[in-house]
GROMACS .gro file of C-alpha atoms in nm:
model
  110
    1UNK     CA    1  -1.668   1.447   0.853
    2UNK     CA    2  -1.405   1.300   0.621
    3UNK     CA    3  -1.395   0.937   0.522
    4UNK     CA    4  -1.112   0.744   0.695
    5UNK     CA    5  -0.820   0.631   0.481
    6UNK     CA    6  -0.841   0.269   0.369
    7UNK     CA    7  -0.544   0.042   0.436
    8UNK     CA    8  -0.517  -0.303   0.280
    9UNK     CA    9  -0.310  -0.528   0.507
   10UNK     CA   10  -0.163  -0.827   0.325
   11UNK     CA   11  -0.066  -1.079   0.592
   12UNK     CA   12  -0.117  -1.456   0.617
   13UNK     CA   13  -0.061  -1.487   0.994
   14UNK     CA   14  -0.396  -1.451   1.171
   15UNK     CA   15  -0.244  -1.310   1.490
   16UNK     CA   16  -0.064  -1.040   1.290
   17UNK     CA   17  -0.387  -0.965   1.101
   18UNK     CA   18  -0.572  -0.911   1.429
   19UNK     CA   19  -0.293  -0.694   1.570
   20UNK     CA   20  -0.264  -0.480   1.255
   21UNK     CA   21  -0.642  -0.433   1.236
   22UNK     CA   22  -0.669  -0.340   1.605
   23UNK     CA   23  -0.385  -0.086   1.594
   24UNK     CA   24  -0.491   0.073   1.265
   25UNK     CA   25  -0.862   0.093   1.351
   26UNK     CA   26  -0.772   0.245   1.687
   27UNK     CA   27  -0.593   0.519   1.491
   28UNK     CA   28  -0.906   0.579   1.282
   29UNK     CA   29  -0.824   0.388   0.962
   30UNK     CA   30  -1.056   0.159   0.772
   31UNK     CA   31  -0.883  -0.179   0.731
   32UNK     CA   32  -0.926  -0.464   0.484
   33UNK     CA   33  -0.728  -0.788   0.509
   34UNK     CA   34  -0.590  -1.015   0.238
   35UNK     CA   35  -0.408  -1.336   0.336
   36UNK     CA   36  -0.253  -1.426  -0.002
   37UNK     CA   37  -0.153  -1.286  -0.340
   38UNK     CA   38  -0.479  -1.388  -0.511
   39UNK     CA   39  -0.678  -1.229  -0.227
   40UNK     CA   40  -0.496  -0.899  -0.291
   41UNK     CA   41  -0.623  -0.893  -0.648
   42UNK     CA   42  -0.976  -0.987  -0.532
   43UNK     CA   43  -0.971  -0.699  -0.281
   44UNK     CA   44  -0.846  -0.454  -0.543
   45UNK     CA   45  -1.145  -0.537  -0.764
   46UNK     CA   46  -1.370  -0.424  -0.477
   47UNK     CA   47  -1.181  -0.129  -0.327
   48UNK     CA   48  -0.910   0.129  -0.388
   49UNK     CA   49  -0.688   0.141  -0.078
   50UNK     CA   50  -0.490   0.449   0.014
   51UNK     CA   51  -0.206   0.228   0.134
   52UNK     CA   52  -0.109  -0.139   0.107
   53UNK     CA   53   0.097  -0.296   0.384
   54UNK     CA   54   0.252  -0.603   0.220
   55UNK     CA   55   0.399  -0.906   0.394
   56UNK     CA   56   0.696  -1.050   0.204
   57UNK     CA   57   0.648  -1.418   0.289
   58UNK     CA   58   0.304  -1.525   0.170
   59UNK     CA   59   0.182  -1.871   0.074
   60UNK     CA   60   0.204  -1.931  -0.299
   61UNK     CA   61   0.287  -1.600  -0.463
   62UNK     CA   62   0.520  -1.405  -0.231
   63UNK     CA   63   0.471  -1.038  -0.144
   64UNK     CA   64   0.760  -0.921  -0.364
   65UNK     CA   65   0.606  -1.087  -0.669
   66UNK     CA   66   0.262  -0.943  -0.590
   67UNK     CA   67   0.418  -0.596  -0.552
   68UNK     CA   68   0.598  -0.627  -0.888
   69UNK     CA   69   0.270  -0.724  -1.057
   70UNK     CA   70   0.087  -0.431  -0.896
   71UNK     CA   71   0.360  -0.184  -0.995
   72UNK     CA   72   0.371  -0.311  -1.353
   73UNK     CA   73  -0.005  -0.267  -1.401
   74UNK     CA   74  -0.101   0.094  -1.484
   75UNK     CA   75  -0.438   0.039  -1.313
   76UNK     CA   76  -0.271  -0.022  -0.975
   77UNK     CA   77   0.045   0.186  -1.006
   78UNK     CA   78   0.095   0.560  -0.958
   79UNK     CA   79   0.392   0.739  -1.106
   80UNK     CA   80   0.517   1.090  -1.066
   81UNK     CA   81   0.479   1.309  -1.373
   82UNK     CA   82   0.799   1.280  -1.578
   83UNK     CA   83   0.825   1.659  -1.615
   84UNK     CA   84   0.807   1.712  -1.238
   85UNK     CA   85   1.172   1.720  -1.131
   86UNK     CA   86   1.115   1.871  -0.785
   87UNK     CA   87   1.223   1.652  -0.495
   88UNK     CA   88   0.933   1.501  -0.304
   89UNK     CA   89   0.802   1.706  -0.011
   90UNK     CA   90   0.982   1.606   0.305
   91UNK     CA   91   1.325   1.551   0.152
   92UNK     CA   92   1.443   1.890   0.274
   93UNK     CA   93   1.351   1.777   0.628
   94UNK     CA   94   1.576   1.473   0.606
   95UNK     CA   95   1.312   1.209   0.528
   96UNK     CA   96   1.456   0.911   0.346
   97UNK     CA   97   1.131   0.741   0.250
   98UNK     CA   98   0.845   0.947   0.113
   99UNK     CA   99   0.491   0.857   0.014
  100UNK     CA  100   0.361   1.066  -0.275
  101UNK     CA  101  -0.009   1.112  -0.336
  102UNK     CA  102  -0.114   1.134  -0.698
  103UNK     CA  103  -0.436   0.968  -0.810
  104UNK     CA  104  -0.322   0.692  -0.575
  105UNK     CA  105  -0.023   0.655  -0.345
  106UNK     CA  106   0.324   0.578  -0.475
  107UNK     CA  107   0.612   0.472  -0.259
  108UNK     CA  108   0.941   0.648  -0.336
  109UNK     CA  109   1.269   0.532  -0.184
  110UNK     CA  110   1.542   0.796  -0.163
   0.00000   0.00000   0.00000
């Protein structure tokens, strides 16, 4: 049996946390919750999520700022190999947003 994918949900609203956890766990995912920017960094010291769902409006440090910090840090950012010029899988099917798996997941907007 394979281990379920881990999703880190970053959301300060408790009702939304409960809803996200319920829906994702029902689909078979393991879920961790962070309610603020500093909690994201605490969680990332303990786990390596396969996906982070980030709220934009967070108390203190907003989700956009947290995302910029994560993307700027090589320890939490995944980049496509510079020599790999092939379009991401799925583009030929008309997908506009593709998630690429390297050592970790990277979000690519097309």
